[in-house]
Amino acid sequence: EVRLLESGGGLIQPGGSLRLSCAASGFTFSSYAMSWVRQAPGKGLEWVSVITVSGSRTHYADSVKGRFTISRDNSKNTLNLQLNSLRVEDTAVYYCAKHDSSSYFYVLDQWGQGVLVTVSS
Amino acid sequence: SYVLTQPPSVSVAPGKTATITCGGSDFRGKSFQWYQQRPGQAPMLVIYYDTARPSGIPERFSGSKSGNTATLTISRVEAADEADYYCQVWESSGNQDVVFGGGTKLTVL
């Protein structure tokens, strides 16, 4: 059974930093691209970032480019998201999601339960 | 950036057919995915590559694409189908963004 378990969320002041992690199990983590998707309270889904299997290719939504950094550790089956210069509008549940391919980003076939990040003073 | 447009809400009586649309421009080379999100839960894939169903998804769920509109059809709607539904594509030839529609709230009357 595929499992994706996010951690690292919490309450942080504007301008602060936070590191989210996603522990993967039940599949060969090193064979699949991974994404982060977020959902602000009462709003729709917003894709944040994607990383290929080796980490050689990463892409970001314009709203987080230059502030967030995605990375992965295939030896530990872990996906990370470093959030810097946080803004109130970054408040959201952040989901870790698995793509169905190593380097194509068409499909997100498995999702974690999400972790809440609240940016507030 | 690429935009996908969904109706905010759709209502249907139990046992009837629900149709949720997703509009955009230049569908060439784009494959559509659909996700169901029940209240308080994570999204779940229900249709991929326009028409394919993951294992475990009932045959009542089907997808199609024509012109500049992709459609999710749910036949014989049940109370458990009440959820938010999102369409999604990947901009493979552009800036590589993964794009979601705004979501449609399906209400079962």
PDB file of C-alpha atoms in Angstrom:
ATOM      1  CA  GLU A   1       0.000   0.000   0.000  1.00  0.00           C
ATOM      2  CA  VAL A   2       1.309   3.414  -0.975  1.00  0.00           C
ATOM      3  CA  ARG A   3       1.678   5.796   1.942  1.00  0.00           C
ATOM      4  CA  LEU A   4       2.704   9.438   1.907  1.00  0.00           C
ATOM      5  CA  LEU A   5       3.020  11.090   5.312  1.00  0.00           C
ATOM      6  CA  GLU A   6       3.683  14.809   5.531  1.00  0.00           C
ATOM      7  CA  SER A   7       5.188  16.537   8.550  1.00  0.00           C
ATOM      8  CA  GLY A   8       6.730  19.835   9.592  1.00  0.00           C
ATOM      9  CA  GLY A   9       3.750  22.143   9.432  1.00  0.00           C
ATOM     10  CA  GLY A  10       2.727  24.665  12.052  1.00  0.00           C
ATOM     11  CA  LEU A  11       2.266  28.334  12.883  1.00  0.00           C
ATOM     12  CA  ILE A  12       4.945  30.680  11.604  1.00  0.00           C
ATOM     13  CA  GLN A  13       5.257  34.449  11.438  1.00  0.00           C
ATOM     14  CA  PRO A  14       5.405  36.296   8.105  1.00  0.00           C
ATOM     15  CA  GLY A  15       8.935  36.314   6.763  1.00  0.00           C
ATOM     16  CA  GLY A  16       9.792  33.105   8.560  1.00  0.00           C
ATOM     17  CA  SER A  17      10.929  29.734   7.272  1.00  0.00           C
ATOM     18  CA  LEU A  18       9.649  26.184   7.547  1.00  0.00           C
ATOM     19  CA  ARG A  19      10.686  22.806   6.182  1.00  0.00           C
ATOM     20  CA  LEU A  20       8.079  20.254   5.197  1.00  0.00           C
ATOM     21  CA  SER A  21       8.877  16.588   4.738  1.00  0.00           C
ATOM     22  CA  CYS A  22       6.995  13.704   3.177  1.00  0.00           C
ATOM     23  CA  ALA A  23       7.876  10.132   4.104  1.00  0.00           C
ATOM     24  CA  ALA A  24       7.034   7.695   1.319  1.00  0.00           C
ATOM     25  CA  SER A  25       6.483   3.952   1.565  1.00  0.00           C
ATOM     26  CA  GLY A  26       4.828   1.132  -0.345  1.00  0.00           C
ATOM     27  CA  PHE A  27       6.449   1.904  -3.704  1.00  0.00           C
ATOM     28  CA  THR A  28       9.879   2.464  -5.255  1.00  0.00           C
ATOM     29  CA  PHE A  29      10.238   6.122  -4.338  1.00  0.00           C
ATOM     30  CA  SER A  30      13.310   6.646  -6.516  1.00  0.00           C
ATOM     31  CA  SER A  31      11.355   5.744  -9.656  1.00  0.00           C
ATOM     32  CA  TYR A  32       8.711   8.475  -9.581  1.00  0.00           C
ATOM     33  CA  ALA A  33       8.522  12.219  -9.896  1.00  0.00           C
ATOM     34  CA  MET A  34       6.919  13.959  -6.925  1.00  0.00           C
ATOM     35  CA  SER A  35       4.977  17.180  -6.418  1.00  0.00           C
ATOM     36  CA  TRP A  36       3.729  19.452  -3.682  1.00  0.00           C
ATOM     37  CA  VAL A  37       0.195  20.808  -4.026  1.00  0.00           C
ATOM     38  CA  ARG A  38      -1.437  23.220  -1.597  1.00  0.00           C
ATOM     39  CA  GLN A  39      -4.955  24.251  -0.708  1.00  0.00           C
ATOM     40  CA  ALA A  40      -5.722  27.500   1.085  1.00  0.00           C
ATOM     41  CA  PRO A  41      -8.653  27.371   3.531  1.00  0.00           C
ATOM     42  CA  GLY A  42     -11.901  27.081   1.588  1.00  0.00           C
ATOM     43  CA  LYS A  43     -10.106  27.355  -1.758  1.00  0.00           C
ATOM     44  CA  GLY A  44      -9.126  25.065  -4.601  1.00  0.00           C
ATOM     45  CA  LEU A  45      -6.003  23.082  -5.327  1.00  0.00           C
ATOM     46  CA  GLU A  46      -2.834  24.935  -6.339  1.00  0.00           C
ATOM     47  CA  TRP A  47       0.210  23.114  -7.631  1.00  0.00           C
ATOM     48  CA  VAL A  48       3.416  24.329  -5.955  1.00  0.00           C
ATOM     49  CA  SER A  49       6.430  22.404  -7.231  1.00  0.00           C
ATOM     50  CA  VAL A  50       7.638  19.206  -8.903  1.00  0.00           C
ATOM     51  CA  ILE A  51      10.899  17.250  -8.906  1.00  0.00           C
ATOM     52  CA  THR A  52      12.115  14.456 -11.164  1.00  0.00           C
ATOM     53  CA  VAL A  53      13.516  11.169  -9.858  1.00  0.00           C
ATOM     54  CA  SER A  54      17.146  12.281  -9.667  1.00  0.00           C
ATOM     55  CA  GLY A  55      16.329  15.813  -8.581  1.00  0.00           C
ATOM     56  CA  SER A  56      17.989  17.173 -11.701  1.00  0.00           C
ATOM     57  CA  ARG A  57      14.812  18.937 -12.824  1.00  0.00           C
ATOM     58  CA  THR A  58      12.622  21.064 -10.621  1.00  0.00           C
ATOM     59  CA  HIS A  59       9.805  23.468 -11.465  1.00  0.00           C
ATOM     60  CA  TYR A  60       7.851  25.942  -9.383  1.00  0.00           C
ATOM     61  CA  ALA A  61       4.636  27.883  -9.558  1.00  0.00           C
ATOM     62  CA  ASP A  62       5.248  31.581 -10.121  1.00  0.00           C
ATOM     63  CA  SER A  63       3.687  32.323  -6.718  1.00  0.00           C
ATOM     64  CA  VAL A  64       6.517  30.525  -4.869  1.00  0.00           C
ATOM     65  CA  LYS A  65       9.452  30.799  -7.279  1.00  0.00           C
ATOM     66  CA  GLY A  66      12.560  32.065  -5.520  1.00  0.00           C
ATOM     67  CA  ARG A  67      11.109  31.415  -2.049  1.00  0.00           C
ATOM     68  CA  PHE A  68      10.438  27.666  -1.952  1.00  0.00           C
ATOM     69  CA  THR A  69      12.877  24.847  -2.717  1.00  0.00           C
ATOM     70  CA  ILE A  70      11.906  21.253  -3.424  1.00  0.00           C
ATOM     71  CA  SER A  71      14.341  18.407  -2.850  1.00  0.00           C
ATOM     72  CA  ARG A  72      14.366  14.664  -2.315  1.00  0.00           C
ATOM     73  CA  ASP A  73      16.502  12.041  -0.606  1.00  0.00           C
ATOM     74  CA  ASN A  74      16.007   8.747  -2.405  1.00  0.00           C
ATOM     75  CA  SER A  75      18.105   6.898   0.172  1.00  0.00           C
ATOM     76  CA  LYS A  76      15.585   7.900   2.853  1.00  0.00           C
ATOM     77  CA  ASN A  77      12.435   7.834   0.678  1.00  0.00           C
ATOM     78  CA  THR A  78      11.776  11.429   1.632  1.00  0.00           C
ATOM     79  CA  LEU A  79      10.492  14.476  -0.241  1.00  0.00           C
ATOM     80  CA  ASN A  80      11.136  17.930   1.193  1.00  0.00           C
ATOM     81  CA  LEU A  81       9.913  21.472   0.677  1.00  0.00           C
ATOM     82  CA  GLN A  82      11.834  24.390   2.153  1.00  0.00           C
ATOM     83  CA  LEU A  83       9.565  27.411   2.588  1.00  0.00           C
ATOM     84  CA  ASN A  84      11.328  30.753   3.019  1.00  0.00           C
ATOM     85  CA  SER A  85      10.094  34.335   3.182  1.00  0.00           C
ATOM     86  CA  LEU A  86       6.651  33.094   4.073  1.00  0.00           C
ATOM     87  CA  ARG A  87       3.626  35.273   3.443  1.00  0.00           C
ATOM     88  CA  VAL A  88       0.137  35.236   4.909  1.00  0.00           C
ATOM     89  CA  GLU A  89      -1.139  34.002   1.539  1.00  0.00           C
ATOM     90  CA  ASP A  90       1.024  30.876   1.859  1.00  0.00           C
ATOM     91  CA  THR A  91      -1.341  29.641   4.568  1.00  0.00           C
ATOM     92  CA  ALA A  92      -2.655  26.315   3.307  1.00  0.00           C
ATOM     93  CA  VAL A  93      -2.733  22.582   3.672  1.00  0.00           C
ATOM     94  CA  TYR A  94       0.275  21.235   1.783  1.00  0.00           C
ATOM     95  CA  TYR A  95      -0.084  17.867   0.098  1.00  0.00           C
ATOM     96  CA  CYS A  96       2.701  15.591  -1.050  1.00  0.00           C
ATOM     97  CA  ALA A  97       1.697  13.732  -4.230  1.00  0.00           C
ATOM     98  CA  LYS A  98       3.238  11.032  -6.403  1.00  0.00           C
ATOM     99  CA  HIS A  99       3.298  11.189 -10.194  1.00  0.00           C
ATOM    100  CA  ASP A 100       2.808   8.049 -12.269  1.00  0.00           C
ATOM    101  CA  SER A 101       6.074   8.581 -14.179  1.00  0.00           C
ATOM    102  CA  SER A 102       9.724   9.313 -13.547  1.00  0.00           C
ATOM    103  CA  SER A 103       9.901  12.424 -15.677  1.00  0.00           C
ATOM    104  CA  TYR A 104       6.435  13.255 -17.015  1.00  0.00           C
ATOM    105  CA  PHE A 105       4.066  15.215 -14.838  1.00  0.00           C
ATOM    106  CA  TYR A 106       0.664  14.344 -16.277  1.00  0.00           C
ATOM    107  CA  VAL A 107      -0.875  12.363 -13.425  1.00  0.00           C
ATOM    108  CA  LEU A 108      -0.855  12.590  -9.627  1.00  0.00           C
ATOM    109  CA  ASP A 109      -1.947   9.098  -8.689  1.00  0.00           C
ATOM    110  CA  GLN A 110      -1.344   9.061  -4.922  1.00  0.00           C
ATOM    111  CA  TRP A 111      -1.704  11.812  -2.315  1.00  0.00           C
ATOM    112  CA  GLY A 112      -0.783  12.242   1.311  1.00  0.00           C
ATOM    113  CA  GLN A 113      -3.233  13.500   3.926  1.00  0.00           C
ATOM    114  CA  GLY A 114      -1.645  16.925   4.029  1.00  0.00           C
ATOM    115  CA  VAL A 115      -0.024  19.183   6.610  1.00  0.00           C
ATOM    116  CA  LEU A 116      -1.257  22.618   7.655  1.00  0.00           C
ATOM    117  CA  VAL A 117       0.979  25.664   7.419  1.00  0.00           C
ATOM    118  CA  THR A 118      -0.375  28.830   9.012  1.00  0.00           C
ATOM    119  CA  VAL A 119       1.440  32.108   8.415  1.00  0.00           C
ATOM    120  CA  SER A 120       0.259  34.740  10.851  1.00  0.00           C
ATOM    121  CA  SER A 121       1.612  37.324  13.225  1.00  0.00           C
TER     122      SER A 121
ATOM    123  CA  SER B   1      -0.267  30.846 -17.501  1.00  0.00           C
ATOM    124  CA  TYR B   2      -2.715  28.225 -18.682  1.00  0.00           C
ATOM    125  CA  VAL B   3      -6.256  28.474 -17.263  1.00  0.00           C
ATOM    126  CA  LEU B   4      -8.864  25.742 -16.813  1.00  0.00           C
ATOM    127  CA  THR B   5     -12.451  26.856 -16.174  1.00  0.00           C
ATOM    128  CA  GLN B   6     -14.978  24.779 -14.236  1.00  0.00           C
ATOM    129  CA  PRO B   7     -18.509  25.636 -13.097  1.00  0.00           C
ATOM    130  CA  PRO B   8     -18.466  26.379  -9.353  1.00  0.00           C
ATOM    131  CA  SER B   9     -21.330  24.036  -8.610  1.00  0.00           C
ATOM    132  CA  VAL B  10     -23.459  21.257 -10.063  1.00  0.00           C
ATOM    133  CA  SER B  11     -26.518  19.699  -8.444  1.00  0.00           C
ATOM    134  CA  VAL B  12     -28.070  16.351  -9.267  1.00  0.00           C
ATOM    135  CA  ALA B  13     -30.661  14.028  -7.818  1.00  0.00           C
ATOM    136  CA  PRO B  14     -29.650  10.548  -6.686  1.00  0.00           C
ATOM    137  CA  GLY B  15     -29.704   8.032  -9.500  1.00  0.00           C
ATOM    138  CA  LYS B  16     -29.346  10.691 -12.177  1.00  0.00           C
ATOM    139  CA  THR B  17     -26.299  11.656 -14.239  1.00  0.00           C
ATOM    140  CA  ALA B  18     -23.926  14.466 -13.276  1.00  0.00           C
ATOM    141  CA  THR B  19     -21.835  16.258 -15.873  1.00  0.00           C
ATOM    142  CA  ILE B  20     -18.897  18.443 -14.874  1.00  0.00           C
ATOM    143  CA  THR B  21     -17.073  20.406 -17.554  1.00  0.00           C
ATOM    144  CA  CYS B  22     -13.573  21.802 -17.794  1.00  0.00           C
ATOM    145  CA  GLY B  23     -12.822  24.414 -20.429  1.00  0.00           C
ATOM    146  CA  GLY B  24      -9.608  25.797 -21.722  1.00  0.00           C
ATOM    147  CA  SER B  25      -7.748  26.763 -24.872  1.00  0.00           C
ATOM    148  CA  ASP B  26      -5.547  24.768 -27.221  1.00  0.00           C
ATOM    149  CA  PHE B  27      -6.086  21.238 -25.951  1.00  0.00           C
ATOM    150  CA  ARG B  28      -3.509  19.888 -28.411  1.00  0.00           C
ATOM    151  CA  GLY B  29      -1.229  17.430 -26.634  1.00  0.00           C
ATOM    152  CA  LYS B  30      -2.958  17.854 -23.292  1.00  0.00           C
ATOM    153  CA  SER B  31      -4.320  14.965 -21.286  1.00  0.00           C
ATOM    154  CA  PHE B  32      -6.923  15.605 -18.609  1.00  0.00           C
ATOM    155  CA  GLN B  33      -7.068  14.179 -15.134  1.00  0.00           C
ATOM    156  CA  TRP B  34      -9.949  14.440 -12.655  1.00  0.00           C
ATOM    157  CA  TYR B  35      -9.716  14.328  -8.868  1.00  0.00           C
ATOM    158  CA  GLN B  36     -12.432  13.863  -6.261  1.00  0.00           C
ATOM    159  CA  GLN B  37     -12.029  15.541  -2.889  1.00  0.00           C
ATOM    160  CA  ARG B  38     -14.544  14.704  -0.210  1.00  0.00           C
ATOM    161  CA  PRO B  39     -14.876  17.101   2.746  1.00  0.00           C
ATOM    162  CA  GLY B  40     -11.881  16.871   5.073  1.00  0.00           C
ATOM    163  CA  GLN B  41     -10.053  14.395   2.862  1.00  0.00           C
ATOM    164  CA  ALA B  42      -7.136  14.451   0.441  1.00  0.00           C
ATOM    165  CA  PRO B  43      -7.832  14.504  -3.302  1.00  0.00           C
ATOM    166  CA  MET B  44      -8.161  11.172  -5.076  1.00  0.00           C
ATOM    167  CA  LEU B  45      -7.592  10.429  -8.755  1.00  0.00           C
ATOM    168  CA  VAL B  46     -10.767   9.233 -10.514  1.00  0.00           C
ATOM    169  CA  ILE B  47      -9.930   9.711 -14.227  1.00  0.00           C
ATOM    170  CA  TYR B  48      -6.543   9.964 -15.962  1.00  0.00           C
ATOM    171  CA  TYR B  49      -5.368  10.411 -19.549  1.00  0.00           C
ATOM    172  CA  ASP B  50      -8.806  11.764 -20.451  1.00  0.00           C
ATOM    173  CA  THR B  51     -10.747   8.508 -20.157  1.00  0.00           C
ATOM    174  CA  ALA B  52      -8.900   5.920 -18.037  1.00  0.00           C
ATOM    175  CA  ARG B  53     -10.131   4.853 -14.592  1.00  0.00           C
ATOM    176  CA  PRO B  54      -7.759   3.805 -11.799  1.00  0.00           C
ATOM    177  CA  SER B  55      -8.438   0.448 -10.215  1.00  0.00           C
ATOM    178  CA  GLY B  56     -11.158   0.693  -7.596  1.00  0.00           C
ATOM    179  CA  ILE B  57     -12.978   3.592  -9.245  1.00  0.00           C
ATOM    180  CA  PRO B  58     -16.529   2.573 -10.227  1.00  0.00           C
ATOM    181  CA  GLU B  59     -17.474   2.338 -13.894  1.00  0.00           C
ATOM    182  CA  ARG B  60     -20.058   5.037 -13.148  1.00  0.00           C
ATOM    183  CA  PHE B  61     -17.197   7.529 -13.494  1.00  0.00           C
ATOM    184  CA  SER B  62     -16.162   8.336 -17.052  1.00  0.00           C
ATOM    185  CA  GLY B  63     -14.197  11.030 -18.840  1.00  0.00           C
ATOM    186  CA  SER B  64     -14.279  12.502 -22.308  1.00  0.00           C
ATOM    187  CA  LYS B  65     -12.811  15.348 -24.292  1.00  0.00           C
ATOM    188  CA  SER B  66     -14.135  17.234 -27.302  1.00  0.00           C
ATOM    189  CA  GLY B  67     -13.052  20.507 -28.788  1.00  0.00           C
ATOM    190  CA  ASN B  68     -11.962  22.773 -25.950  1.00  0.00           C
ATOM    191  CA  THR B  69     -13.954  21.009 -23.256  1.00  0.00           C
ATOM    192  CA  ALA B  70     -13.154  18.010 -21.093  1.00  0.00           C
ATOM    193  CA  THR B  71     -16.030  16.360 -19.243  1.00  0.00           C
ATOM    194  CA  LEU B  72     -16.384  14.173 -16.173  1.00  0.00           C
ATOM    195  CA  THR B  73     -19.617  12.182 -16.181  1.00  0.00           C
ATOM    196  CA  ILE B  74     -20.932  10.395 -13.123  1.00  0.00           C
ATOM    197  CA  SER B  75     -23.809   8.023 -13.836  1.00  0.00           C
ATOM    198  CA  ARG B  76     -26.322   6.781 -11.282  1.00  0.00           C
ATOM    199  CA  VAL B  77     -25.135   9.365  -8.773  1.00  0.00           C
ATOM    200  CA  GLU B  78     -24.974   8.314  -5.128  1.00  0.00           C
ATOM    201  CA  ALA B  79     -24.855  10.376  -1.949  1.00  0.00           C
ATOM    202  CA  ALA B  80     -21.219   9.358  -1.490  1.00  0.00           C
ATOM    203  CA  ASP B  81     -20.324  11.123  -4.751  1.00  0.00           C
ATOM    204  CA  GLU B  82     -20.973  14.505  -3.137  1.00  0.00           C
ATOM    205  CA  ALA B  83     -17.555  16.166  -3.238  1.00  0.00           C
ATOM    206  CA  ASP B  84     -15.405  18.748  -4.972  1.00  0.00           C
ATOM    207  CA  TYR B  85     -14.063  17.706  -8.367  1.00  0.00           C
ATOM    208  CA  TYR B  86     -10.972  19.179 -10.014  1.00  0.00           C
ATOM    209  CA  CYS B  87      -9.685  18.841 -13.561  1.00  0.00           C
ATOM    210  CA  GLN B  88      -5.941  19.032 -14.182  1.00  0.00           C
ATOM    211  CA  VAL B  89      -3.430  19.106 -17.044  1.00  0.00           C
ATOM    212  CA  TRP B  90       0.327  19.334 -17.427  1.00  0.00           C
ATOM    213  CA  GLU B  91       1.830  22.066 -19.632  1.00  0.00           C
ATOM    214  CA  SER B  92       4.317  19.676 -21.195  1.00  0.00           C
ATOM    215  CA  SER B  93       5.292  21.994 -24.020  1.00  0.00           C
ATOM    216  CA  GLY B  94       5.350  25.176 -22.027  1.00  0.00           C
ATOM    217  CA  ASN B  95       6.702  26.088 -18.630  1.00  0.00           C
ATOM    218  CA  GLN B  96       6.094  22.567 -17.268  1.00  0.00           C
ATOM    219  CA  ASP B  97       3.413  23.757 -14.842  1.00  0.00           C
ATOM    220  CA  VAL B  98       0.823  21.390 -13.432  1.00  0.00           C
ATOM    221  CA  VAL B  99      -2.495  23.243 -13.705  1.00  0.00           C
ATOM    222  CA  PHE B 100      -5.738  22.659 -11.807  1.00  0.00           C
ATOM    223  CA  GLY B 101      -9.176  23.956 -12.602  1.00  0.00           C
ATOM    224  CA  GLY B 102     -10.946  25.956  -9.936  1.00  0.00           C
ATOM    225  CA  GLY B 103     -13.028  23.008  -8.821  1.00  0.00           C
ATOM    226  CA  THR B 104     -16.725  22.099  -8.966  1.00  0.00           C
ATOM    227  CA  LYS B 105     -18.824  21.344  -5.907  1.00  0.00           C
ATOM    228  CA  LEU B 106     -21.139  18.437  -6.700  1.00  0.00           C
ATOM    229  CA  THR B 107     -24.261  18.446  -4.538  1.00  0.00           C
ATOM    230  CA  VAL B 108     -26.489  15.388  -4.416  1.00  0.00           C
ATOM    231  CA  LEU B 109     -30.010  16.610  -3.761  1.00  0.00           C
TER     232      LEU B 109
END
